[in-house]
């Protein structure tokens, strides 16, 4: 595109130079032909050369210098009319000396097509035709044939050259429109390229932020909870120093938690689903999770599945599993609950996980607003909400101090085949 643009600009510059120099070229050619045709007497020769020089000066002073040599544009209707009037007068004077200067008079035909609007171009062409057909031989004889032929010649020249002028104007307008269209398209392409680059940058930044949030949630769900469980087992082992069997049981439990946490951390880095879901359905995985969580705790946990269990997209199942995991971790750390109820409901368009406890309760809004300002309190709620937001899910929390807590997480039903 740039090569064609350069070629088009070079052609326009060359044609403008040629057009600007055309009157001088025709004047020089006419003068040379006049001299070759038959040198006139010295006095007549000086008069002809003087008129030719005057014509050159007239073109220079009224056309070339005011408009610039490379400009085809008119510089005002009044000044253009003055220029054409002088040009025709000098052409007539030169043709009166020698008919060969009719070549120079053709300048009026050529320049009228470009420098003047259509109506005035026709008037200038008619005036030029009148000069060309009248000056050499004078007015026609007063006979019908001569007058008709004279008028027909002027009319024919005016119509033909005027039609060429009209066609040239239309082609020039189309050319200018194409140039504007190409310029607008090039500008739009440049703007779109900039916008595309900006969108790519924003998408990359959003992807980095989303991956950071995902990793933060995974670390919270795996390492943080695993380390908290290990600490609890080690603290229990400290209190059981006098009982070797109990001490050993807590130590083995701490080792198992460490291994499981390490495995989950590796799976999180690789963006894999929890190991419990690899070989189990979501209801079975939740049942195992609840069983492991209940071991060694006094709280009673009831788990129920309603509706027809249907395998959904792996990420949706992983999200619900992590939400249940986080909800149980929060109950263990903060709720002091004696009863916990978990329900997994399969509906037509959503899968809902409800977790209820009869613990001390809390203020959900305040907890999320203060997330991270005091230990890890509130971070679990933020992590759950972010997880669900990534899969177009929703999280509702109802709680008040002394009234327990109800958490409801819902995700859309997207079958595994559609998500594969």
Coordinates of C-alpha atoms in Angstrom, one line a residue:
X1 CA 0.0 0.0 0.0
X2 CA 2.8 2.4 0.8
X3 CA 4.5 1.7 -2.6
X4 CA 1.3 2.5 -4.5
X5 CA 0.8 5.6 -2.4
X6 CA 4.3 6.8 -3.2
X7 CA 3.8 6.0 -6.9
X8 CA 0.5 7.9 -7.0
X9 CA 2.0 10.9 -5.2
X10 CA 5.0 11.0 -7.6
X11 CA 2.7 10.8 -10.6
X12 CA 0.6 13.7 -9.3
X13 CA 3.7 15.8 -8.7
X14 CA 5.0 15.2 -12.2
X15 CA 1.7 15.9 -13.8
X16 CA 1.3 19.1 -11.8
X17 CA 4.8 20.2 -13.0
X18 CA 3.9 19.4 -16.6
X19 CA 0.5 21.2 -16.3
X20 CA 2.2 24.3 -14.8
X21 CA 4.8 24.4 -17.6
X22 CA 2.3 23.6 -20.4
X23 CA 1.5 27.3 -21.4
X24 CA 5.3 28.1 -21.7
X25 CA 5.8 24.9 -23.7
X26 CA 3.0 25.7 -26.2
X27 CA 4.2 29.3 -26.5
X28 CA 7.8 28.2 -27.2
X29 CA 6.6 25.6 -29.7
X30 CA 4.4 28.2 -31.5
X31 CA 7.2 30.7 -31.6
X32 CA 9.6 28.2 -33.0
X33 CA 7.2 27.0 -35.6
X34 CA 6.5 30.6 -36.6
X35 CA 10.3 31.2 -37.1
X36 CA 10.7 28.0 -39.0
X37 CA 7.6 28.6 -41.1
X38 CA 9.1 31.6 -42.6
X39 CA 11.1 34.3 -40.9
X40 CA 9.2 37.6 -41.1
X41 CA 10.8 41.0 -41.6
X42 CA 13.0 42.2 -38.8
X43 CA 10.4 44.7 -37.5
X44 CA 7.6 42.2 -37.7
X45 CA 9.8 39.6 -36.0
X46 CA 10.6 41.9 -33.1
X47 CA 6.9 42.6 -32.7
X48 CA 6.1 38.9 -32.6
X49 CA 8.9 38.1 -30.2
X50 CA 7.8 41.0 -28.0
X51 CA 4.2 39.7 -27.9
X52 CA 5.5 36.2 -27.1
X53 CA 7.7 37.6 -24.3
X54 CA 4.7 39.6 -23.0
X55 CA 2.5 36.5 -23.0
X56 CA 5.2 34.6 -21.0
X57 CA 5.4 37.4 -18.5
X58 CA 1.6 37.6 -18.3
X59 CA 1.4 33.9 -17.5
X60 CA 4.2 34.2 -15.0
X61 CA 2.8 37.1 -13.2
X62 CA -0.9 36.2 -13.2
X63 CA -0.8 32.4 -13.0
X64 CA 2.5 30.8 -12.1
X65 CA 3.7 33.0 -9.3
X66 CA 0.4 33.6 -7.5
X67 CA -0.7 29.9 -7.6
X68 CA 2.7 28.2 -7.4
X69 CA 4.0 26.1 -10.3
X70 CA 2.7 22.8 -9.0
X71 CA -0.8 24.0 -8.3
X72 CA -3.8 23.3 -10.5
X73 CA -6.2 25.0 -8.2
X74 CA -7.8 28.4 -9.0
X75 CA -6.8 31.3 -6.8
X76 CA -10.1 33.3 -7.0
X77 CA -12.7 33.6 -9.6
X78 CA -12.0 37.3 -10.4
X79 CA -8.3 36.7 -10.8
X80 CA -8.8 33.7 -12.9
X81 CA -11.1 35.6 -15.2
X82 CA -8.5 38.4 -15.5
X83 CA -5.8 35.8 -16.3
X84 CA -8.0 34.1 -19.0
X85 CA -9.0 37.5 -20.5
X86 CA -5.3 38.5 -20.9
X87 CA -4.4 35.0 -22.2
X88 CA -7.1 35.1 -24.9
X89 CA -6.2 38.7 -25.9
X90 CA -2.5 37.9 -26.3
X91 CA -3.3 34.6 -28.1
X92 CA -5.5 36.7 -30.5
X93 CA -2.7 39.2 -31.1
X94 CA -0.2 36.5 -31.8
X95 CA -2.5 34.6 -34.1
X96 CA -3.1 37.9 -36.0
X97 CA 0.7 37.8 -36.6
X98 CA 0.8 34.1 -37.5
X99 CA -1.9 31.4 -37.5
X100 CA 0.6 28.9 -36.0
X101 CA 0.1 30.6 -32.6
X102 CA -3.3 28.7 -32.6
X103 CA -1.2 26.0 -30.9
X104 CA -0.6 28.4 -28.0
X105 CA -4.2 29.5 -28.0
X106 CA -5.1 25.9 -27.1
X107 CA -3.9 26.7 -23.6
X108 CA -7.3 28.2 -23.0
X109 CA -9.0 24.9 -23.8
X110 CA -6.7 22.9 -21.6
X111 CA -6.6 25.2 -18.6
X112 CA -10.3 25.9 -18.6
X113 CA -10.9 22.2 -18.0
X114 CA -9.0 22.2 -14.7
X115 CA -9.0 25.8 -13.2
X116 CA -12.7 26.7 -13.6
X117 CA -16.0 25.1 -12.4
X118 CA -18.1 23.6 -15.1
X119 CA -20.2 26.6 -16.2
X120 CA -17.4 29.0 -16.4
X121 CA -15.2 26.4 -18.0
X122 CA -17.8 26.1 -20.8
X123 CA -17.8 29.9 -21.2
X124 CA -14.0 30.0 -21.4
X125 CA -14.0 27.2 -23.9
X126 CA -16.5 29.0 -26.0
X127 CA -14.5 32.2 -25.8
X128 CA -11.3 30.4 -26.8
X129 CA -13.1 28.7 -29.7
X130 CA -14.4 32.0 -30.9
X131 CA -10.9 33.5 -30.9
X132 CA -9.4 30.4 -32.6
X133 CA -12.1 30.4 -35.3
X134 CA -12.3 34.2 -35.8
X135 CA -8.9 35.8 -35.6
X136 CA -7.1 34.0 -38.4
X137 CA -9.7 34.5 -41.1
X138 CA -12.0 37.1 -39.6
X139 CA -15.8 36.8 -39.3
X140 CA -17.5 34.5 -41.9
X141 CA -19.0 35.8 -45.1
X142 CA -22.7 36.8 -44.7
X143 CA -23.9 33.6 -46.3
X144 CA -26.1 30.9 -44.7
X145 CA -23.5 28.1 -45.2
X146 CA -20.6 30.2 -43.9
X147 CA -22.4 31.4 -40.9
X148 CA -23.8 27.9 -40.0
X149 CA -20.4 26.3 -40.5
X150 CA -18.8 29.0 -38.3
X151 CA -21.3 28.6 -35.5
X152 CA -21.3 24.8 -35.8
X153 CA -17.5 24.8 -35.4
X154 CA -17.6 26.9 -32.2
X155 CA -20.6 24.9 -30.8
X156 CA -18.9 21.6 -31.6
X157 CA -15.7 22.6 -29.9
X158 CA -17.5 23.9 -26.9
X159 CA -19.7 20.8 -26.5
X160 CA -16.9 18.2 -27.1
X161 CA -14.3 20.0 -24.9
X162 CA -17.0 20.8 -22.3
X163 CA -18.0 17.1 -22.2
X164 CA -14.4 16.2 -21.7
X165 CA -14.2 18.8 -18.9
X166 CA -17.3 17.3 -17.2
X167 CA -15.9 13.7 -17.5
X168 CA -12.6 14.9 -16.2
X169 CA -14.3 16.6 -13.2
X170 CA -16.3 13.5 -12.4
X171 CA -13.2 11.3 -12.6
X172 CA -11.2 13.8 -10.4
X173 CA -14.0 13.8 -7.8
X174 CA -14.0 10.0 -7.8
X175 CA -10.2 10.0 -7.4
X176 CA -10.4 12.5 -4.5
X177 CA -13.1 10.4 -2.8
X178 CA -11.0 7.3 -3.2
X179 CA -8.0 9.1 -1.7
X180 CA -10.1 10.3 1.2
X181 CA -11.6 6.8 1.7
X182 CA -8.1 5.2 1.6
X183 CA -6.9 7.8 4.1
X184 CA -9.8 7.1 6.4
X185 CA -9.3 3.4 6.1
X186 CA -5.7 3.7 6.9
X187 CA -6.5 5.9 9.9
X188 CA -9.1 3.4 11.0
X189 CA -6.6 0.5 10.6
X190 CA -4.0 2.3 12.6
X191 CA -6.5 3.1 15.3
X192 CA -7.8 -0.5 15.3
X193 CA -4.2 -1.7 15.5
X194 CA -3.6 0.5 18.5
X195 CA -6.9 -0.6 20.1
X196 CA -6.1 -4.2 19.4
X197 CA -2.7 -3.9 21.1
X198 CA -4.4 -2.2 24.0
X199 CA -6.9 -4.9 24.4
X200 CA -4.2 -7.6 24.2
X201 CA -2.3 -5.8 27.0
X202 CA -5.5 -5.5 29.1
X203 CA -6.4 -9.1 28.5
X204 CA -2.8 -10.2 29.5
X205 CA -3.0 -8.1 32.6
X206 CA -6.4 -9.5 33.5
X207 CA -5.1 -13.0 32.9
X208 CA -2.2 -12.4 35.2
X209 CA -4.4 -11.0 37.9
X210 CA -6.9 -13.9 37.5
X211 CA -4.1 -16.4 37.8
X212 CA -2.7 -14.6 40.9
X213 CA -6.2 -14.7 42.5
X214 CA -6.5 -18.4 41.6
X215 CA -3.2 -19.2 43.1
X216 CA -4.0 -17.2 46.2
X217 CA -7.2 -19.2 46.6
X218 CA -5.5 -22.5 46.0
X219 CA -2.8 -21.7 48.5
X220 CA -5.4 -20.7 51.1
X221 CA -7.5 -23.8 50.4
X222 CA -4.5 -26.3 50.5
X223 CA -1.4 -25.0 52.2
X224 CA -3.1 -22.7 54.7
X225 CA -5.7 -25.3 55.8
X226 CA -3.2 -28.1 55.7
X227 CA -0.7 -26.2 57.9
X228 CA -3.5 -25.2 60.3
X229 CA -4.5 -28.9 60.6
X230 CA -0.8 -29.9 61.1
X231 CA -0.5 -27.3 63.9
X232 CA -3.6 -28.6 65.6
X233 CA -2.3 -32.2 65.5
X234 CA 1.1 -31.2 66.8
X235 CA -0.5 -29.1 69.6
X236 CA -2.7 -32.1 70.5
X237 CA 0.4 -34.3 70.5
X238 CA 2.1 -31.9 73.0
X239 CA -0.8 -32.3 75.3
X240 CA -0.6 -36.1 75.1
X241 CA 3.1 -36.5 76.0
X242 CA 2.2 -38.9 78.8
X243 CA 0.2 -41.2 76.5
X244 CA 2.4 -42.7 73.9
X245 CA -0.4 -44.2 71.8
X246 CA -2.4 -40.9 71.5
X247 CA 0.8 -39.0 70.9
X248 CA 1.8 -41.3 68.1
X249 CA -1.7 -41.1 66.6
X250 CA -1.6 -37.3 66.4
X251 CA 1.9 -37.4 65.0
X252 CA 0.8 -39.8 62.2
X253 CA -2.2 -37.6 61.5
X254 CA 0.2 -34.6 61.2
X255 CA 2.4 -36.5 58.7
X256 CA -0.7 -37.5 56.6
X257 CA -1.9 -33.9 56.5
X258 CA 1.6 -32.7 55.4
X259 CA 1.7 -35.3 52.6
X260 CA -1.9 -34.5 51.5
X261 CA -1.2 -30.7 51.6
X262 CA 2.0 -31.1 49.5
X263 CA 0.1 -33.2 46.9
X264 CA -2.7 -30.6 46.8
X265 CA -0.2 -27.8 46.4
X266 CA 1.4 -29.5 43.4
X267 CA -2.0 -30.1 41.9
X268 CA -3.0 -26.4 42.5
X269 CA 0.2 -25.2 40.7
X270 CA -0.7 -27.4 37.7
X271 CA -4.4 -26.2 37.8
X272 CA -5.7 -29.7 38.4
X273 CA -8.9 -30.6 40.1
X274 CA -8.7 -31.9 43.7
X275 CA -7.5 -35.5 44.0
X276 CA -10.7 -36.5 45.8
X277 CA -12.7 -35.8 42.6
X278 CA -10.4 -37.8 40.2
X279 CA -12.0 -41.1 41.1
X280 CA -15.2 -40.0 42.8
X281 CA -18.4 -38.2 42.0
X282 CA -18.9 -34.9 43.7
X283 CA -21.4 -36.3 46.3
X284 CA -19.0 -39.1 47.2
X285 CA -16.0 -36.7 47.4
X286 CA -18.0 -34.4 49.7
X287 CA -19.0 -37.4 51.9
X288 CA -15.3 -38.3 52.3
X289 CA -14.4 -34.7 53.0
X290 CA -17.1 -34.5 55.7
X291 CA -16.0 -37.9 57.2
X292 CA -12.3 -36.8 57.4
X293 CA -13.4 -33.4 58.9
X294 CA -15.6 -35.0 61.5
X295 CA -13.0 -37.3 62.8
X296 CA -11.8 -36.1 66.2
X297 CA -14.5 -33.4 66.5
X298 CA -17.6 -33.3 68.7
X299 CA -19.8 -31.5 66.1
X300 CA -22.3 -33.7 64.4
X301 CA -22.5 -33.4 60.6
X302 CA -25.4 -34.4 58.4
X303 CA -25.0 -34.6 54.6
X304 CA -27.7 -35.0 52.1
X305 CA -28.0 -35.0 48.3
X306 CA -31.3 -34.0 46.6
X307 CA -32.2 -34.3 43.0
X308 CA -30.5 -36.5 40.4
X309 CA -26.7 -36.2 40.6
X310 CA -25.4 -35.3 37.2
X311 CA -21.7 -34.9 36.3
X312 CA -21.0 -31.3 35.5
X313 CA -17.9 -29.5 34.2
X314 CA -14.8 -30.4 36.2
X315 CA -14.1 -26.8 37.3
X316 CA -17.6 -26.4 38.6
X317 CA -17.3 -29.5 40.7
X318 CA -13.9 -28.4 42.0
X319 CA -15.3 -25.0 42.9
X320 CA -18.2 -26.5 45.0
X321 CA -15.7 -28.9 46.6
X322 CA -13.4 -26.0 47.6
X323 CA -16.3 -24.0 48.9
X324 CA -17.4 -26.9 51.1
X325 CA -13.8 -27.3 52.2
X326 CA -13.5 -23.6 53.1
X327 CA -16.9 -23.6 54.9
X328 CA -15.9 -26.5 57.1
X329 CA -12.5 -24.9 57.8
X330 CA -14.3 -21.7 58.9
X331 CA -16.7 -23.6 61.1
X332 CA -13.7 -25.4 62.8
X333 CA -11.9 -22.1 63.4
X334 CA -14.6 -19.7 64.3
X335 CA -18.1 -21.2 64.7
X336 CA -17.9 -23.3 67.8
X337 CA -20.9 -25.2 66.3
X338 CA -22.4 -28.4 67.6
X339 CA -24.4 -29.3 64.5
X340 CA -23.6 -28.8 60.9
X341 CA -25.9 -29.6 57.9
X342 CA -24.7 -29.9 54.3
X343 CA -27.0 -30.3 51.3
X344 CA -26.0 -30.7 47.7
X345 CA -29.0 -30.0 45.4
X346 CA -29.1 -30.9 41.7
X347 CA -31.7 -28.8 39.9
X348 CA -32.5 -28.2 36.2
X349 CA -30.1 -25.3 35.6
X350 CA -28.1 -25.0 38.8
X351 CA -26.3 -27.1 41.4
X352 CA -26.5 -25.6 44.9
X353 CA -24.4 -26.3 47.9
X354 CA -25.9 -25.3 51.3
X355 CA -23.8 -25.3 54.5
X356 CA -25.6 -24.5 57.8
X357 CA -24.2 -24.5 61.4
X358 CA -25.6 -23.5 64.8
X359 CA -22.4 -21.7 65.8
X360 CA -21.8 -18.2 67.2
X361 CA -22.4 -16.5 63.9
X362 CA -20.8 -13.3 62.6
X363 CA -21.3 -10.2 60.5
X364 CA -20.6 -11.2 56.9
X365 CA -20.2 -7.7 55.5
X366 CA -17.8 -6.6 58.2
X367 CA -15.8 -9.9 57.9
X368 CA -15.3 -9.4 54.1
X369 CA -14.5 -5.7 54.5
X370 CA -11.9 -6.5 57.1
X371 CA -10.4 -9.5 55.3
X372 CA -6.7 -9.8 55.8
X373 CA -6.5 -7.1 58.4
X374 CA -6.6 -9.5 61.4
X375 CA -4.9 -12.8 60.6
X376 CA -6.8 -14.7 57.9
X377 CA -10.2 -13.8 59.2
X378 CA -12.6 -13.1 56.3
X379 CA -10.1 -14.3 53.6
X380 CA -12.1 -17.5 53.2
X381 CA -15.3 -15.7 52.3
X382 CA -13.4 -13.5 49.7
X383 CA -11.7 -16.6 48.2
X384 CA -15.1 -18.4 47.9
X385 CA -16.7 -15.4 46.3
X386 CA -13.9 -15.1 43.8
X387 CA -13.9 -18.8 43.0
X388 CA -17.6 -18.7 42.3
X389 CA -17.3 -15.5 40.3
X390 CA -14.8 -17.2 37.9
X391 CA -17.4 -19.8 36.9
X392 CA -20.4 -17.5 36.8
X393 CA -21.6 -18.8 40.2
X394 CA -23.2 -17.0 43.2
X395 CA -22.6 -17.0 46.9
X396 CA -25.2 -16.0 49.5
X397 CA -24.3 -15.7 53.2
X398 CA -26.8 -15.3 56.0
X399 CA -25.5 -14.9 59.6
X400 CA -25.8 -12.9 62.7
X401 CA -24.0 -13.1 66.0
X402 CA -25.4 -15.9 68.1
X403 CA -27.7 -17.2 65.4
X404 CA -25.4 -19.5 63.4
X405 CA -24.5 -19.3 59.7
X406 CA -26.0 -20.4 56.4
X407 CA -23.9 -20.4 53.2
X408 CA -25.4 -21.1 49.8
X409 CA -23.2 -21.5 46.7
X410 CA -24.7 -22.0 43.3
X411 CA -23.1 -22.8 39.9
X412 CA -24.7 -23.2 36.5
X413 CA -25.3 -26.7 35.1
X414 CA -22.7 -27.2 32.3
X415 CA -22.3 -30.9 31.4
X416 CA -18.9 -32.3 31.1
X417 CA -19.3 -32.9 27.4
X418 CA -20.0 -29.1 26.8
X419 CA -17.0 -28.0 28.9
X420 CA -14.6 -30.5 27.4

